[in-house]
Amino acid sequence: MRELISQAEINALLQGLANIEQAVGQVSGQDALDRLSPPGEPLPFFIPAREHLHRGPWPGLQAINEQFARIAPEALVGLLPQVSDMQAGKVRQHQFGAFLAELPQPSHCYLVTIEPLSGWGLVVFDAGLTLAASAKRFAGASGPAPLDAIDTMSSSELARAGLLLELIISSYNKAWHAFAPLNMVADRLVAQARLAHIAAARERVVSSSFHLPLGDVVAAIHICLPHASLLPLQQVLRCTTHGHLPKPDRYWHQHLTRELQSINLTLAAKLARFDVTVAELLSLQTGDVLPFEAAPVIEATVDGVPLFACEYGTLNGRYALRIDQSLRALEPARSDPHHGN
C-alpha cells in the first residue's frame, strides 16, 4: 500500500477544488442549486465551503457596540478623568488564538457569564484605565502603564478595577436590552488571558474593541464572545435595526406541535417498594407472598420524571389510577426559596 501520492494526483485534487469554487462563484441563488443538482436529487455537500456557513457581517452586533460606545462614557465619567467620546471598532470574527495574541500588555482580564446563552465571555481592558481612575481619586499622575503594573497594584487599585468592570458590564447589558435579553455577569479575574479557556485556540470567536481617549492616553476595552454561543441569536444580530426580525414560521410551528403531540410515551407508577436483606432475597421461592399496603399517594412518571400525584384503586373491574394533582404545576412554588416562610 502506498503512503505517498504523486504530484499528478495532488494537482488533480487541487483542480477539483478550484472547479467547485468557480462553479459556486459564477452561479447564485436558486440557479446555483438547480445547476449543481438535478431536480429530485439530494444537494451535494462541499467540505471546503463548510467554514463559510455562518460567516458574514452582523450589523445588529455592530449597532449594539455603537450604543455601548455612546452610554459607557456617561457611566465612567465619575471614575476616569477627561472622559471623551468612545470609539467602537468593527466586529471581528477570528480564531481565539489570534485574539489573545493581539491583546495589549498589561491588561485586566475577567471571565464573565453570558446568560441565558451557554459558554463564557471575556472582558479585557488596559491597566492604564485602572491607573487613570486611581490618579483621579488620589490626585496623582497617570500615564502609560508599565509592564508590571498589575503585579504592583494595591488592593485599592484592584478594587477600582472591579468597579470599572461593573460599570462596563452594566453599560454593555443596557446596549443589548433593545435587541435581546443578554445578561453578562462578572465571574472572576484571571491572571493571564491565555488561562481563560472560553474556546480552543483555533475556534472562532467574535471580538469587539472600544477605544477611550483619556487626555494623552488612549485606553482600550475588548469584549470577546464565543461564536458558537452567539449562533442562537444570529438572526437578531444580522438585522440592521431593532424590530427588523424575520416573522416566525407558523406552519412549521404547527407542524412541529402536531408531531410532538403524536409521540408515544410510557406513563409508569410504582405501587410498592420492599426493603429486604440479601439472605431474605435468596430465600424467596415460587409461590411466596409479599404483603404490602399501597401508599396513599403514588407518583406517575415518564422516563423517571414525576408528573402526577395519583390514588390507586379499581374501575369497572380493572386496576386504575386517579390523577389528583399535577406535580409540574408545583415546581415554581417549590423552587421559590421564600416558599413556605
Coordinates of C-alpha atoms in Angstrom, one line a residue:
M1 CA 0.0 0.0 0.0
R2 CA 1.4 3.4 -1.0
E3 CA 1.8 6.0 1.7
L4 CA 2.6 8.9 -0.6
I5 CA 0.6 10.3 -3.5
S6 CA 2.1 11.6 -6.7
Q7 CA 2.3 15.2 -7.8
A8 CA -0.2 14.5 -10.6
E9 CA -2.7 13.3 -8.0
I10 CA -2.2 16.4 -5.9
N11 CA -2.7 18.6 -8.9
A12 CA -5.9 16.7 -9.7
L13 CA -7.3 17.3 -6.2
L14 CA -6.5 21.0 -6.3
Q15 CA -8.0 21.3 -9.8
G16 CA -11.2 19.7 -8.5
L17 CA -11.5 22.2 -5.6
A18 CA -10.9 25.1 -8.0
N19 CA -13.6 23.9 -10.3
I20 CA -16.0 23.7 -7.3
E21 CA -15.2 27.3 -6.2
Q22 CA -15.6 28.5 -9.8
A23 CA -19.0 26.8 -10.2
V24 CA -20.3 28.3 -7.0
G25 CA -18.9 31.8 -7.7
Q26 CA -20.5 32.0 -11.2
V27 CA -24.0 31.0 -10.1
S28 CA -26.0 32.3 -7.2
G29 CA -29.4 31.8 -5.6
Q30 CA -31.8 29.1 -6.8
D31 CA -30.0 28.9 -10.1
A32 CA -26.9 27.6 -8.3
L33 CA -29.0 24.9 -6.6
D34 CA -30.6 23.8 -9.9
R35 CA -27.3 23.6 -11.8
L36 CA -25.3 21.8 -9.0
S37 CA -28.0 19.1 -8.5
P38 CA -30.8 17.9 -10.8
P39 CA -34.3 18.2 -9.5
G40 CA -35.3 15.4 -7.1
E41 CA -31.8 14.6 -6.1
P42 CA -30.0 15.5 -2.8
L43 CA -27.8 18.5 -2.8
P44 CA -24.0 17.9 -2.8
F45 CA -22.1 18.8 0.3
F46 CA -18.8 20.7 -0.3
I47 CA -16.3 20.3 2.6
P48 CA -14.3 23.4 1.5
A49 CA -17.5 25.6 1.9
R50 CA -18.2 24.4 5.5
E51 CA -16.1 27.2 7.1
H52 CA -18.3 29.8 5.3
L53 CA -21.6 28.6 6.6
H54 CA -22.0 31.2 9.3
R55 CA -19.7 33.9 8.2
G56 CA -20.9 37.3 7.2
P57 CA -21.5 40.8 8.7
W58 CA -23.5 41.1 11.9
P59 CA -24.9 44.7 11.7
G60 CA -27.1 44.1 14.8
L61 CA -24.0 43.4 16.9
Q62 CA -22.3 46.5 15.4
A63 CA -25.3 48.6 16.4
I64 CA -25.1 47.2 19.9
N65 CA -21.4 48.2 20.1
E66 CA -22.2 51.7 18.9
Q67 CA -24.9 52.0 21.5
F68 CA -22.4 50.8 24.2
A69 CA -19.9 53.4 23.0
R70 CA -22.5 56.1 23.5
I71 CA -23.6 55.2 27.0
A72 CA -20.4 53.9 28.5
P73 CA -18.6 57.3 28.9
E74 CA -21.5 58.6 30.9
A75 CA -21.2 55.7 33.3
L76 CA -17.4 56.1 33.6
V77 CA -17.2 59.8 34.0
G78 CA -17.2 59.6 37.7
L79 CA -14.2 57.3 37.8
L80 CA -12.0 58.5 34.9
P81 CA -10.5 61.9 34.2
Q82 CA -11.2 63.7 30.9
V83 CA -13.5 61.1 29.5
S84 CA -14.4 61.9 25.9
D85 CA -16.2 60.0 23.2
M86 CA -15.6 56.3 23.0
Q87 CA -15.0 54.8 19.5
A88 CA -16.4 51.4 18.6
G89 CA -14.3 49.3 16.2
K90 CA -15.6 46.8 13.7
V91 CA -16.9 43.5 14.8
R92 CA -14.3 40.8 14.1
Q93 CA -14.7 37.1 13.7
H94 CA -11.4 35.3 14.0
Q95 CA -9.7 32.5 15.9
F96 CA -9.4 32.8 19.7
G97 CA -5.6 32.3 19.5
A98 CA -5.4 35.4 17.2
F99 CA -7.4 37.4 19.7
L100 CA -5.1 36.5 22.6
A101 CA -2.0 37.4 20.5
E102 CA -3.4 40.9 19.9
L103 CA -4.2 41.8 23.5
P104 CA -2.2 44.7 25.0
Q105 CA 0.0 44.2 28.0
P106 CA -0.5 44.7 30.8
S107 CA -4.3 44.3 31.0
H108 CA -7.1 43.2 33.3
C109 CA -8.8 40.0 32.0
Y110 CA -12.2 38.9 33.5
L111 CA -14.2 35.8 32.8
V112 CA -18.0 36.6 32.5
T113 CA -21.1 34.5 32.1
I114 CA -23.5 35.4 29.2
E115 CA -26.9 34.3 30.4
P116 CA -29.1 32.9 29.0
L117 CA -26.5 31.8 26.4
S118 CA -24.1 29.0 27.1
G119 CA -20.4 29.3 27.5
W120 CA -18.2 32.1 28.8
G121 CA -17.1 35.5 27.6
L122 CA -14.0 37.6 28.2
V123 CA -13.8 41.3 29.1
V124 CA -10.3 42.9 28.9
F125 CA -9.3 46.4 29.5
D126 CA -5.9 48.1 29.8
A127 CA -4.3 48.5 33.1
G128 CA -4.0 52.2 32.2
L129 CA -7.7 52.6 32.9
T130 CA -7.2 51.5 36.5
L131 CA -4.2 53.8 36.9
A132 CA -6.2 56.7 35.5
A133 CA -9.0 56.0 37.9
S134 CA -6.6 55.8 40.8
A135 CA -4.8 59.0 39.7
K136 CA -8.1 60.9 39.7
R137 CA -9.0 59.7 43.1
F138 CA -5.7 60.4 44.7
A139 CA -4.7 63.4 42.5
G140 CA -1.7 61.6 41.1
A141 CA -0.2 61.5 37.7
S142 CA -1.3 58.9 35.2
G143 CA 0.5 57.8 32.0
P144 CA 1.3 54.6 30.1
A145 CA 1.1 51.6 32.4
P146 CA 4.4 49.7 33.0
L147 CA 4.6 46.0 32.2
D148 CA 4.4 45.1 35.9
A149 CA 1.6 47.4 36.7
I150 CA -0.9 44.7 37.6
D151 CA 1.6 42.8 39.9
T152 CA 2.4 46.0 41.8
M153 CA -1.2 47.3 42.2
S154 CA -2.5 47.9 45.7
S155 CA -5.8 46.4 47.0
S156 CA -7.4 49.8 46.5
E157 CA -6.4 49.9 42.8
L158 CA -7.7 46.4 42.2
A159 CA -11.0 47.4 43.8
R160 CA -11.2 50.3 41.4
A161 CA -10.6 47.8 38.5
G162 CA -13.5 45.8 39.8
L163 CA -15.7 48.9 39.9
L164 CA -14.7 49.7 36.3
L165 CA -15.7 46.2 35.3
E166 CA -19.1 46.6 36.9
L167 CA -19.8 49.8 35.1
I168 CA -18.6 48.4 31.7
I169 CA -20.8 45.3 32.1
S170 CA -23.8 47.4 33.2
S171 CA -23.5 49.6 30.1
Y172 CA -23.0 46.6 27.8
N173 CA -26.1 44.9 29.2
K174 CA -28.1 48.1 28.6
A175 CA -26.9 48.3 25.0
W176 CA -28.2 44.7 24.5
H177 CA -31.6 45.4 26.0
A178 CA -33.2 46.6 22.8
F179 CA -32.1 43.6 20.8
A180 CA -32.0 40.6 23.2
P181 CA -32.1 40.0 26.9
L182 CA -28.4 39.3 27.3
N183 CA -27.2 39.5 30.9
M184 CA -23.5 39.5 31.3
V185 CA -22.3 38.8 34.9
A186 CA -18.7 39.0 36.1
D187 CA -17.3 35.8 37.4
R188 CA -13.6 36.2 38.3
L189 CA -10.3 37.8 37.4
V190 CA -7.7 35.6 35.6
A191 CA -4.0 36.3 35.9
Q192 CA -3.3 35.9 32.2
A193 CA -5.7 36.0 29.2
R194 CA -4.2 32.7 27.9
L195 CA -5.5 30.9 31.0
A196 CA -9.1 31.9 30.2
H197 CA -10.3 28.8 28.2
I198 CA -13.5 30.2 26.8
A199 CA -12.7 28.4 23.5
A200 CA -10.0 26.4 21.8
A201 CA -7.2 28.3 20.2
R202 CA -8.5 27.5 16.7
E203 CA -12.2 28.0 17.5
R204 CA -13.8 31.2 16.2
V205 CA -14.8 34.0 18.5
V206 CA -16.5 37.3 18.0
S207 CA -14.5 40.2 19.4
S208 CA -15.3 43.9 19.7
S209 CA -12.8 46.7 20.6
F210 CA -13.5 50.1 22.0
H211 CA -11.0 53.0 22.3
L212 CA -11.5 55.6 25.0
P213 CA -9.2 58.7 24.9
L214 CA -8.1 59.9 28.4
G215 CA -6.2 63.0 27.7
D216 CA -2.9 62.0 26.2
V217 CA -3.6 58.3 26.8
V218 CA -5.9 56.1 24.7
A219 CA -7.2 53.1 26.6
A220 CA -8.9 50.1 25.1
I221 CA -11.7 47.8 26.1
H222 CA -12.1 44.4 24.5
I223 CA -15.1 42.1 24.7
C224 CA -14.8 38.6 23.3
L225 CA -17.6 36.0 23.0
P226 CA -17.5 32.5 21.5
H227 CA -19.0 32.3 18.0
A228 CA -20.9 29.1 18.9
S229 CA -22.5 30.8 21.9
L230 CA -23.9 33.6 19.7
L231 CA -25.3 31.4 17.0
P232 CA -28.8 31.1 18.7
L233 CA -29.0 34.9 18.3
Q234 CA -27.6 35.2 14.7
Q235 CA -31.0 36.2 13.3
V236 CA -31.2 39.1 15.7
L237 CA -27.5 40.1 15.1
R238 CA -27.9 40.0 11.4
C239 CA -30.7 42.6 11.4
T240 CA -29.8 46.2 10.7
T241 CA -32.2 47.7 13.2
H242 CA -34.3 46.6 16.1
G243 CA -37.6 45.2 15.1
H244 CA -36.4 44.1 11.7
L245 CA -36.7 40.4 12.6
P246 CA -38.0 37.6 10.4
K247 CA -41.5 36.6 11.1
P248 CA -42.0 33.2 12.8
D249 CA -43.0 30.3 10.5
R250 CA -46.4 29.5 11.9
Y251 CA -46.8 26.5 9.6
W252 CA -43.6 25.0 10.9
H253 CA -44.6 25.7 14.5
Q254 CA -48.0 24.0 14.0
H255 CA -46.4 21.0 12.2
L256 CA -43.8 20.6 14.9
T257 CA -46.6 20.8 17.6
R258 CA -48.6 18.1 15.9
E259 CA -45.6 15.8 15.5
L260 CA -44.6 16.2 19.2
Q261 CA -48.2 15.5 20.3
S262 CA -48.2 12.2 18.4
I263 CA -45.2 10.8 20.2
N264 CA -45.9 7.7 22.3
L265 CA -44.8 7.9 25.9
T266 CA -44.9 5.4 28.8
L267 CA -46.6 6.6 32.0
A268 CA -45.4 4.4 34.9
A269 CA -46.4 4.2 38.5
K270 CA -44.7 2.2 41.3
L271 CA -47.3 0.6 43.6
A272 CA -44.9 -0.7 46.3
R273 CA -41.2 -0.8 47.3
F274 CA -39.7 -3.5 49.5
D275 CA -36.5 -3.4 51.6
V276 CA -35.0 -6.9 52.1
T277 CA -31.7 -8.3 53.1
V278 CA -29.6 -10.4 50.8
A279 CA -30.5 -13.5 52.9
E280 CA -34.2 -12.8 52.6
L281 CA -33.8 -12.3 48.9
L282 CA -32.0 -15.6 48.4
S283 CA -34.7 -17.4 50.4
L284 CA -37.6 -16.3 48.2
Q285 CA -39.2 -19.1 46.3
T286 CA -42.0 -19.5 43.8
G287 CA -45.4 -19.0 45.5
D288 CA -44.1 -16.8 48.3
V289 CA -46.4 -13.8 49.1
L290 CA -45.0 -10.4 49.9
P291 CA -47.8 -8.3 51.6
F292 CA -47.8 -4.6 51.3
E293 CA -50.1 -1.6 51.7
A294 CA -50.4 0.8 48.8
A295 CA -49.2 4.3 49.6
P296 CA -52.0 6.9 49.8
V297 CA -50.3 9.0 47.0
I298 CA -48.5 7.4 44.1
E299 CA -46.3 9.3 41.6
A300 CA -46.8 8.7 37.9
T301 CA -43.6 9.3 36.0
V302 CA -42.5 9.5 32.4
D303 CA -38.8 8.5 31.9
G304 CA -38.3 8.9 35.6
V305 CA -39.7 12.4 35.7
P306 CA -42.6 12.8 38.2
L307 CA -45.7 14.3 36.5
F308 CA -48.8 13.5 38.5
A309 CA -49.8 12.6 42.1
C310 CA -52.4 9.8 41.9
E311 CA -54.5 7.4 44.0
Y312 CA -54.6 3.7 43.4
G313 CA -57.9 1.8 43.0
T314 CA -60.2 -0.1 40.6
L315 CA -62.6 1.0 37.9
N316 CA -65.0 -1.4 36.1
G317 CA -63.1 -4.4 37.3
R318 CA -59.7 -3.0 36.3
Y319 CA -56.9 -1.5 38.3
A320 CA -56.8 2.2 37.8
L321 CA -55.1 5.5 38.9
R322 CA -56.9 8.7 39.6
I323 CA -54.9 11.8 39.0
D324 CA -55.3 14.2 41.9
Q325 CA -52.7 16.8 41.1
S326 CA -50.1 17.9 38.5
L327 CA -46.6 17.9 40.0
R328 CA -45.2 20.0 37.2
A329 CA -47.5 22.9 38.2
L330 CA -46.0 22.9 41.7
E331 CA -42.4 23.3 40.5
P332 CA -42.3 27.2 40.5
A333 CA -43.5 27.2 44.1
R334 CA -41.0 24.6 45.1
S335 CA -38.1 26.4 43.5
D336 CA -39.0 29.7 45.3
P337 CA -36.6 30.0 48.2
H338 CA -39.1 32.0 50.2
H339 CA -41.9 29.5 49.7
G340 CA -43.4 28.3 53.0
N341 CA -41.7 31.0 55.1

